[in-house]
């Protein structure tokens, strides 16, 4: 496991623990319905940012033209008379 992957894993676990703690204490201070509203807003913001994000690397144009489909040869049946 390389260093970046390990760091991201540790940060992800830490962020999850922080979110759980914030939710637990937030419910006690703000109330259940307010926390549901906050969770829905954060989830909606995450979904919107996922849909609207641009790809990191644009696709490079290919220099080769697309190959044309090859025609299929058919055999003719002869009528035997």
PDB file of N, CA and C in Angstrom:
ATOM      1  N   UNK A   1       0.856  -1.170   0.000  1.00  0.00           N
ATOM      2  CA  UNK A   1       0.000   0.000   0.000  1.00  0.00           C
ATOM      3  C   UNK A   1       0.907   1.238   0.000  1.00  0.00           C
ATOM      4  N   UNK A   2       0.697   2.108  -0.954  1.00  0.00           N
ATOM      5  CA  UNK A   2       1.564   3.279  -1.011  1.00  0.00           C
ATOM      6  C   UNK A   2       1.127   4.337  -0.004  1.00  0.00           C
ATOM      7  N   UNK A   3       1.956   5.363   0.124  1.00  0.00           N
ATOM      8  CA  UNK A   3       1.753   6.366   1.171  1.00  0.00           C
ATOM      9  C   UNK A   3       0.459   7.159   0.960  1.00  0.00           C
ATOM     10  N   UNK A   4       0.146   7.528  -0.267  1.00  0.00           N
ATOM     11  CA  UNK A   4      -1.050   8.324  -0.547  1.00  0.00           C
ATOM     12  C   UNK A   4      -2.317   7.546  -0.218  1.00  0.00           C
ATOM     13  N   UNK A   5      -2.339   6.281  -0.593  1.00  0.00           N
ATOM     14  CA  UNK A   5      -3.519   5.463  -0.322  1.00  0.00           C
ATOM     15  C   UNK A   5      -3.724   5.278   1.183  1.00  0.00           C
ATOM     16  N   UNK A   6      -2.631   5.075   1.902  1.00  0.00           N
ATOM     17  CA  UNK A   6      -2.712   4.928   3.361  1.00  0.00           C
ATOM     18  C   UNK A   6      -3.231   6.214   3.997  1.00  0.00           C
ATOM     19  N   UNK A   7      -2.694   7.349   3.551  1.00  0.00           N
ATOM     20  CA  UNK A   7      -3.128   8.633   4.102  1.00  0.00           C
ATOM     21  C   UNK A   7      -4.606   8.873   3.838  1.00  0.00           C
ATOM     22  N   UNK A   8      -5.055   8.582   2.624  1.00  0.00           N
ATOM     23  CA  UNK A   8      -6.468   8.769   2.293  1.00  0.00           C
ATOM     24  C   UNK A   8      -7.362   7.846   3.111  1.00  0.00           C
ATOM     25  N   UNK A   9      -6.901   6.632   3.375  1.00  0.00           N
ATOM     26  CA  UNK A   9      -7.678   5.703   4.189  1.00  0.00           C
ATOM     27  C   UNK A   9      -7.811   6.220   5.620  1.00  0.00           C
ATOM     28  N   UNK A  10      -6.705   6.677   6.186  1.00  0.00           N
ATOM     29  CA  UNK A  10      -6.735   7.201   7.555  1.00  0.00           C
ATOM     30  C   UNK A  10      -7.612   8.451   7.630  1.00  0.00           C
ATOM     31  N   UNK A  11      -7.485   9.343   6.651  1.00  0.00           N
ATOM     32  CA  UNK A  11      -8.311  10.544   6.644  1.00  0.00           C
ATOM     33  C   UNK A  11      -9.793  10.208   6.474  1.00  0.00           C
ATOM     34  N   UNK A  12     -10.104   9.211   5.670  1.00  0.00           N
ATOM     35  CA  UNK A  12     -11.493   8.801   5.493  1.00  0.00           C
ATOM     36  C   UNK A  12     -12.096   8.241   6.768  1.00  0.00           C
ATOM     37  N   UNK A  13     -11.322   7.419   7.472  1.00  0.00           N
ATOM     38  CA  UNK A  13     -11.809   6.869   8.744  1.00  0.00           C
ATOM     39  C   UNK A  13     -11.997   7.981   9.765  1.00  0.00           C
ATOM     40  N   UNK A  14     -11.053   8.912   9.812  1.00  0.00           N
ATOM     41  CA  UNK A  14     -11.165  10.030  10.737  1.00  0.00           C
ATOM     42  C   UNK A  14     -12.354  10.924  10.422  1.00  0.00           C
ATOM     43  N   UNK A  15     -12.591  11.170   9.137  1.00  0.00           N
ATOM     44  CA  UNK A  15     -13.735  12.001   8.745  1.00  0.00           C
ATOM     45  C   UNK A  15     -15.049  11.304   9.084  1.00  0.00           C
ATOM     46  N   UNK A  16     -15.094   9.989   8.924  1.00  0.00           N
ATOM     47  CA  UNK A  16     -16.303   9.247   9.274  1.00  0.00           C
ATOM     48  C   UNK A  16     -16.568   9.315  10.774  1.00  0.00           C
ATOM     49  N   UNK A  17     -15.523   9.140  11.576  1.00  0.00           N
ATOM     50  CA  UNK A  17     -15.681   9.222  13.031  1.00  0.00           C
ATOM     51  C   UNK A  17     -16.121  10.621  13.448  1.00  0.00           C
ATOM     52  N   UNK A  18     -15.555  11.646  12.810  1.00  0.00           N
ATOM     53  CA  UNK A  18     -15.939  13.020  13.138  1.00  0.00           C
ATOM     54  C   UNK A  18     -17.392  13.287  12.755  1.00  0.00           C
ATOM     55  N   UNK A  19     -17.828  12.755  11.618  1.00  0.00           N
ATOM     56  CA  UNK A  19     -19.218  12.952  11.200  1.00  0.00           C
ATOM     57  C   UNK A  19     -20.179  12.258  12.158  1.00  0.00           C
ATOM     58  N   UNK A  20     -19.818  11.066  12.610  1.00  0.00           N
ATOM     59  CA  UNK A  20     -20.675  10.368  13.576  1.00  0.00           C
ATOM     60  C   UNK A  20     -20.759  11.128  14.897  1.00  0.00           C
ATOM     61  N   UNK A  21     -19.616  11.626  15.364  1.00  0.00           N
ATOM     62  CA  UNK A  21     -19.614  12.382  16.623  1.00  0.00           C
ATOM     63  C   UNK A  21     -20.412  13.672  16.478  1.00  0.00           C
ATOM     64  N   UNK A  22     -20.243  14.357  15.366  1.00  0.00           N
ATOM     65  CA  UNK A  22     -20.993  15.594  15.127  1.00  0.00           C
ATOM     66  C   UNK A  22     -22.492  15.317  15.074  1.00  0.00           C
ATOM     67  N   UNK A  23     -22.883  14.231  14.432  1.00  0.00           N
ATOM     68  CA  UNK A  23     -24.297  13.874  14.378  1.00  0.00           C
ATOM     69  C   UNK A  23     -24.855  13.516  15.741  1.00  0.00           C
ATOM     70  N   UNK A  24     -24.058  12.785  16.535  1.00  0.00           N
ATOM     71  CA  UNK A  24     -24.518  12.369  17.864  1.00  0.00           C
ATOM     72  C   UNK A  24     -24.725  13.571  18.779  1.00  0.00           C
ATOM     73  N   UNK A  25     -23.728  14.441  18.829  1.00  0.00           N
ATOM     74  CA  UNK A  25     -23.841  15.612  19.702  1.00  0.00           C
ATOM     75  C   UNK A  25     -24.779  16.664  19.116  1.00  0.00           C
ATOM     76  N   UNK A  26     -24.863  16.724  17.788  1.00  0.00           N
ATOM     77  CA  UNK A  26     -25.758  17.691  17.155  1.00  0.00           C
ATOM     78  C   UNK A  26     -27.214  17.398  17.440  1.00  0.00           C
ATOM     79  N   UNK A  27     -27.569  16.123  17.491  1.00  0.00           N
ATOM     80  CA  UNK A  27     -28.954  15.753  17.797  1.00  0.00           C
ATOM     81  C   UNK A  27     -29.312  16.193  19.202  1.00  0.00           C
ATOM     82  N   UNK A  28     -28.378  16.073  20.135  1.00  0.00           N
ATOM     83  CA  UNK A  28     -28.658  16.455  21.511  1.00  0.00           C
ATOM     84  C   UNK A  28     -28.817  17.970  21.651  1.00  0.00           C
ATOM     85  N   UNK A  29     -28.089  18.727  20.847  1.00  0.00           N
ATOM     86  CA  UNK A  29     -28.141  20.180  20.961  1.00  0.00           C
ATOM     87  C   UNK A  29     -29.223  20.800  20.078  1.00  0.00           C
ATOM     88  N   UNK A  30     -29.354  20.323  18.857  1.00  0.00           N
ATOM     89  CA  UNK A  30     -30.239  20.964  17.877  1.00  0.00           C
ATOM     90  C   UNK A  30     -31.590  20.281  17.735  1.00  0.00           C
ATOM     91  N   UNK A  31     -31.677  19.021  18.066  1.00  0.00           N
ATOM     92  CA  UNK A  31     -32.921  18.294  17.889  1.00  0.00           C
ATOM     93  C   UNK A  31     -32.860  17.409  16.654  1.00  0.00           C
ATOM     94  N   UNK A  32     -33.715  16.395  16.657  1.00  0.00           N
ATOM     95  CA  UNK A  32     -33.692  15.392  15.607  1.00  0.00           C
ATOM     96  C   UNK A  32     -34.079  15.953  14.247  1.00  0.00           C
ATOM     97  N   UNK A  33     -35.142  16.740  14.190  1.00  0.00           N
ATOM     98  CA  UNK A  33     -35.613  17.233  12.897  1.00  0.00           C
ATOM     99  C   UNK A  33     -34.619  18.179  12.247  1.00  0.00           C
ATOM    100  N   UNK A  34     -33.963  19.019  13.038  1.00  0.00           N
ATOM    101  CA  UNK A  34     -32.949  19.917  12.483  1.00  0.00           C
ATOM    102  C   UNK A  34     -31.766  19.128  11.928  1.00  0.00           C
ATOM    103  N   UNK A  35     -31.381  18.075  12.601  1.00  0.00           N
ATOM    104  CA  UNK A  35     -30.262  17.270  12.112  1.00  0.00           C
ATOM    105  C   UNK A  35     -30.631  16.522  10.837  1.00  0.00           C
ATOM    106  N   UNK A  36     -31.885  16.079  10.727  1.00  0.00           N
ATOM    107  CA  UNK A  36     -32.324  15.467   9.463  1.00  0.00           C
ATOM    108  C   UNK A  36     -32.253  16.477   8.329  1.00  0.00           C
ATOM    109  N   UNK A  37     -32.641  17.714   8.606  1.00  0.00           N
ATOM    110  CA  UNK A  37     -32.587  18.762   7.585  1.00  0.00           C
ATOM    111  C   UNK A  37     -31.151  19.039   7.161  1.00  0.00           C
ATOM    112  N   UNK A  38     -30.252  19.120   8.137  1.00  0.00           N
ATOM    113  CA  UNK A  38     -28.841  19.359   7.824  1.00  0.00           C
ATOM    114  C   UNK A  38     -28.265  18.192   7.019  1.00  0.00           C
ATOM    115  N   UNK A  39     -28.599  16.970   7.412  1.00  0.00           N
ATOM    116  CA  UNK A  39     -28.091  15.792   6.696  1.00  0.00           C
ATOM    117  C   UNK A  39     -28.612  15.766   5.260  1.00  0.00           C
ATOM    118  N   UNK A  40     -29.878  16.117   5.064  1.00  0.00           N
ATOM    119  CA  UNK A  40     -30.431  16.146   3.708  1.00  0.00           C
ATOM    120  C   UNK A  40     -29.753  17.217   2.866  1.00  0.00           C
ATOM    121  N   UNK A  41     -29.468  18.369   3.465  1.00  0.00           N
ATOM    122  CA  UNK A  41     -28.807  19.442   2.720  1.00  0.00           C
ATOM    123  C   UNK A  41     -27.381  19.046   2.331  1.00  0.00           C
ATOM    124  N   UNK A  42     -26.653  18.423   3.246  1.00  0.00           N
ATOM    125  CA  UNK A  42     -25.290  17.990   2.939  1.00  0.00           C
ATOM    126  C   UNK A  42     -25.301  16.890   1.875  1.00  0.00           C
ATOM    127  N   UNK A  43     -26.233  15.943   2.011  1.00  0.00           N
ATOM    128  CA  UNK A  43     -26.333  14.881   0.996  1.00  0.00           C
ATOM    129  C   UNK A  43     -26.717  15.427  -0.359  1.00  0.00           C
ATOM    130  N   UNK A  44     -27.639  16.371  -0.393  1.00  0.00           N
ATOM    131  CA  UNK A  44     -28.020  16.985  -1.667  1.00  0.00           C
ATOM    132  C   UNK A  44     -26.880  17.764  -2.283  1.00  0.00           C
ATOM    133  N   UNK A  45     -26.124  18.480  -1.458  1.00  0.00           N
ATOM    134  CA  UNK A  45     -24.957  19.210  -1.971  1.00  0.00           C
ATOM    135  C   UNK A  45     -23.907  18.266  -2.532  1.00  0.00           C
ATOM    136  N   UNK A  46     -23.714  17.132  -1.865  1.00  0.00           N
ATOM    137  CA  UNK A  46     -22.766  16.143  -2.375  1.00  0.00           C
ATOM    138  C   UNK A  46     -23.219  15.544  -3.700  1.00  0.00           C
ATOM    139  N   UNK A  47     -24.514  15.270  -3.807  1.00  0.00           N
ATOM    140  CA  UNK A  47     -25.036  14.713  -5.058  1.00  0.00           C
ATOM    141  C   UNK A  47     -24.917  15.725  -6.192  1.00  0.00           C
ATOM    142  N   UNK A  48     -25.213  16.985  -5.903  1.00  0.00           N
ATOM    143  CA  UNK A  48     -25.113  18.018  -6.941  1.00  0.00           C
ATOM    144  C   UNK A  48     -23.661  18.207  -7.373  1.00  0.00           C
ATOM    145  N   UNK A  49     -22.729  18.217  -6.427  1.00  0.00           N
ATOM    146  CA  UNK A  49     -21.326  18.388  -6.796  1.00  0.00           C
ATOM    147  C   UNK A  49     -20.812  17.183  -7.576  1.00  0.00           C
ATOM    148  N   UNK A  50     -21.327  16.000  -7.286  1.00  0.00           N
ATOM    149  CA  UNK A  50     -20.925  14.810  -8.040  1.00  0.00           C
ATOM    150  C   UNK A  50     -21.394  14.910  -9.483  1.00  0.00           C
ATOM    151  N   UNK A  51     -22.612  15.382  -9.681  1.00  0.00           N
ATOM    152  CA  UNK A  51     -23.159  15.474 -11.034  1.00  0.00           C
ATOM    153  C   UNK A  51     -22.476  16.581 -11.827  1.00  0.00           C
ATOM    154  N   UNK A  52     -22.165  17.684 -11.169  1.00  0.00           N
ATOM    155  CA  UNK A  52     -21.644  18.843 -11.881  1.00  0.00           C
ATOM    156  C   UNK A  52     -20.131  18.864 -12.040  1.00  0.00           C
ATOM    157  N   UNK A  53     -19.423  17.966 -11.386  1.00  0.00           N
ATOM    158  CA  UNK A  53     -17.963  18.033 -11.471  1.00  0.00           C
ATOM    159  C   UNK A  53     -17.479  17.675 -12.861  1.00  0.00           C
ATOM    160  N   UNK A  54     -16.402  18.299 -13.255  1.00  0.00           N
ATOM    161  CA  UNK A  54     -15.829  18.069 -14.575  1.00  0.00           C
ATOM    162  C   UNK A  54     -14.760  17.000 -14.462  1.00  0.00           C
ATOM    163  N   UNK A  55     -14.512  16.254 -15.530  1.00  0.00           N
ATOM    164  CA  UNK A  55     -13.456  15.241 -15.464  1.00  0.00           C
ATOM    165  C   UNK A  55     -12.094  15.913 -15.299  1.00  0.00           C
ATOM    166  N   UNK A  56     -11.192  15.240 -14.590  1.00  0.00           N
ATOM    167  CA  UNK A  56      -9.872  15.807 -14.329  1.00  0.00           C
ATOM    168  C   UNK A  56      -9.036  15.917 -15.592  1.00  0.00           C
ATOM    169  N   UNK A  57      -9.099  14.914 -16.439  1.00  0.00           N
ATOM    170  CA  UNK A  57      -8.302  14.915 -17.652  1.00  0.00           C
ATOM    171  C   UNK A  57      -9.235  14.789 -18.848  1.00  0.00           C
ATOM    172  N   UNK A  58      -9.228  15.787 -19.721  1.00  0.00           N
ATOM    173  CA  UNK A  58     -10.071  15.659 -20.912  1.00  0.00           C
ATOM    174  C   UNK A  58      -9.526  14.568 -21.823  1.00  0.00           C
ATOM    175  N   UNK A  59     -10.412  13.978 -22.571  1.00  0.00           N
ATOM    176  CA  UNK A  59      -9.994  12.912 -23.471  1.00  0.00           C
ATOM    177  C   UNK A  59      -9.203  13.512 -24.623  1.00  0.00           C
ATOM    178  N   UNK A  60      -8.054  12.927 -24.885  1.00  0.00           N
ATOM    179  CA  UNK A  60      -7.206  13.406 -25.968  1.00  0.00           C
ATOM    180  C   UNK A  60      -7.820  12.981 -27.299  1.00  0.00           C
ATOM    181  N   UNK A  61      -7.810  13.876 -28.280  1.00  0.00           N
ATOM    182  CA  UNK A  61      -8.347  13.483 -29.590  1.00  0.00           C
ATOM    183  C   UNK A  61      -7.439  12.437 -30.231  1.00  0.00           C
ATOM    184  N   UNK A  62      -8.049  11.468 -30.848  1.00  0.00           N
ATOM    185  CA  UNK A  62      -7.262  10.418 -31.484  1.00  0.00           C
ATOM    186  C   UNK A  62      -6.869  10.864 -32.887  1.00  0.00           C
ATOM    187  N   UNK A  63      -5.649  10.525 -33.259  1.00  0.00           N
ATOM    188  CA  UNK A  63      -5.149  10.900 -34.588  1.00  0.00           C
ATOM    189  C   UNK A  63      -5.597   9.928 -35.662  1.00  0.00           C
ATOM    190  N   UNK A  64      -6.026   8.762 -35.257  1.00  0.00           N
ATOM    191  CA  UNK A  64      -6.418   7.756 -36.229  1.00  0.00           C
ATOM    192  C   UNK A  64      -7.919   7.843 -36.478  1.00  0.00           C
ATOM    193  N   UNK A  65      -8.309   7.792 -37.748  1.00  0.00           N
ATOM    194  CA  UNK A  65      -9.758   7.796 -38.022  1.00  0.00           C
ATOM    195  C   UNK A  65     -10.373   6.478 -37.588  1.00  0.00           C
ATOM    196  N   UNK A  66     -11.654   6.529 -37.319  1.00  0.00           N
ATOM    197  CA  UNK A  66     -12.345   5.312 -36.916  1.00  0.00           C
ATOM    198  C   UNK A  66     -12.402   4.335 -38.087  1.00  0.00           C
ATOM    199  N   UNK A  67     -12.166   3.050 -37.823  1.00  0.00           N
ATOM    200  CA  UNK A  67     -12.208   2.081 -38.928  1.00  0.00           C
ATOM    201  C   UNK A  67     -13.628   1.913 -39.455  1.00  0.00           C
ATOM    202  N   UNK A  68     -13.716   1.803 -40.775  1.00  0.00           N
ATOM    203  CA  UNK A  68     -15.013   1.607 -41.406  1.00  0.00           C
ATOM    204  C   UNK A  68     -15.398   0.141 -41.291  1.00  0.00           C
ATOM    205  N   UNK A  69     -16.683  -0.147 -41.122  1.00  0.00           N
ATOM    206  CA  UNK A  69     -17.083  -1.549 -41.045  1.00  0.00           C
ATOM    207  C   UNK A  69     -16.856  -2.244 -42.387  1.00  0.00           C
ATOM    208  N   UNK A  70     -16.359  -3.461 -42.306  1.00  0.00           N
ATOM    209  CA  UNK A  70     -16.111  -4.207 -43.541  1.00  0.00           C
ATOM    210  C   UNK A  70     -17.417  -4.825 -44.032  1.00  0.00           C
ATOM    211  N   UNK A  71     -17.646  -4.776 -45.349  1.00  0.00           N
ATOM    212  CA  UNK A  71     -18.886  -5.367 -45.864  1.00  0.00           C
ATOM    213  C   UNK A  71     -18.854  -6.888 -45.739  1.00  0.00           C
ATOM    214  N   UNK A  72     -19.977  -7.453 -45.468  1.00  0.00           N
ATOM    215  CA  UNK A  72     -20.100  -8.891 -45.319  1.00  0.00           C
ATOM    216  C   UNK A  72     -20.430  -9.478 -46.689  1.00  0.00           C
ATOM    217  N   UNK A  73     -19.612 -10.448 -47.101  1.00  0.00           N
ATOM    218  CA  UNK A  73     -19.862 -11.084 -48.395  1.00  0.00           C
ATOM    219  C   UNK A  73     -20.914 -12.172 -48.210  1.00  0.00           C
ATOM    220  N   UNK A  74     -21.845 -12.176 -49.116  1.00  0.00           N
ATOM    221  CA  UNK A  74     -22.886 -13.193 -49.058  1.00  0.00           C
ATOM    222  C   UNK A  74     -22.754 -14.105 -50.264  1.00  0.00           C
ATOM    223  N   UNK A  75     -23.121 -15.325 -50.073  1.00  0.00           N
ATOM    224  CA  UNK A  75     -23.103 -16.284 -51.179  1.00  0.00           C
ATOM    225  C   UNK A  75     -24.485 -16.391 -51.765  1.00  0.00           C
ATOM    226  N   UNK A  76     -24.519 -16.425 -53.080  1.00  0.00           N
ATOM    227  CA  UNK A  76     -25.811 -16.558 -53.753  1.00  0.00           C
ATOM    228  C   UNK A  76     -26.125 -18.046 -53.918  1.00  0.00           C
ATOM    229  N   UNK A  77     -27.364 -18.370 -53.736  1.00  0.00           N
ATOM    230  CA  UNK A  77     -27.800 -19.747 -53.963  1.00  0.00           C
ATOM    231  C   UNK A  77     -28.233 -19.881 -55.407  1.00  0.00           C
ATOM    232  N   UNK A  78     -27.781 -20.917 -55.995  1.00  0.00           N
ATOM    233  CA  UNK A  78     -28.178 -21.181 -57.384  1.00  0.00           C
ATOM    234  C   UNK A  78     -29.375 -22.117 -57.389  1.00  0.00           C
ATOM    235  N   UNK A  79     -30.269 -21.815 -58.285  1.00  0.00           N
ATOM    236  CA  UNK A  79     -31.413 -22.693 -58.473  1.00  0.00           C
ATOM    237  C   UNK A  79     -30.987 -23.881 -59.334  1.00  0.00           C
ATOM    238  N   UNK A  80     -31.188 -25.064 -58.838  1.00  0.00           N
ATOM    239  CA  UNK A  80     -30.870 -26.242 -59.630  1.00  0.00           C
ATOM    240  C   UNK A  80     -32.098 -26.624 -60.446  1.00  0.00           C
ATOM    241  N   UNK A  81     -31.938 -26.650 -61.729  1.00  0.00           N
ATOM    242  CA  UNK A  81     -33.077 -27.011 -62.559  1.00  0.00           C
ATOM    243  C   UNK A  81     -32.770 -28.180 -63.469  1.00  0.00           C
TER     244      UNK A  81
END
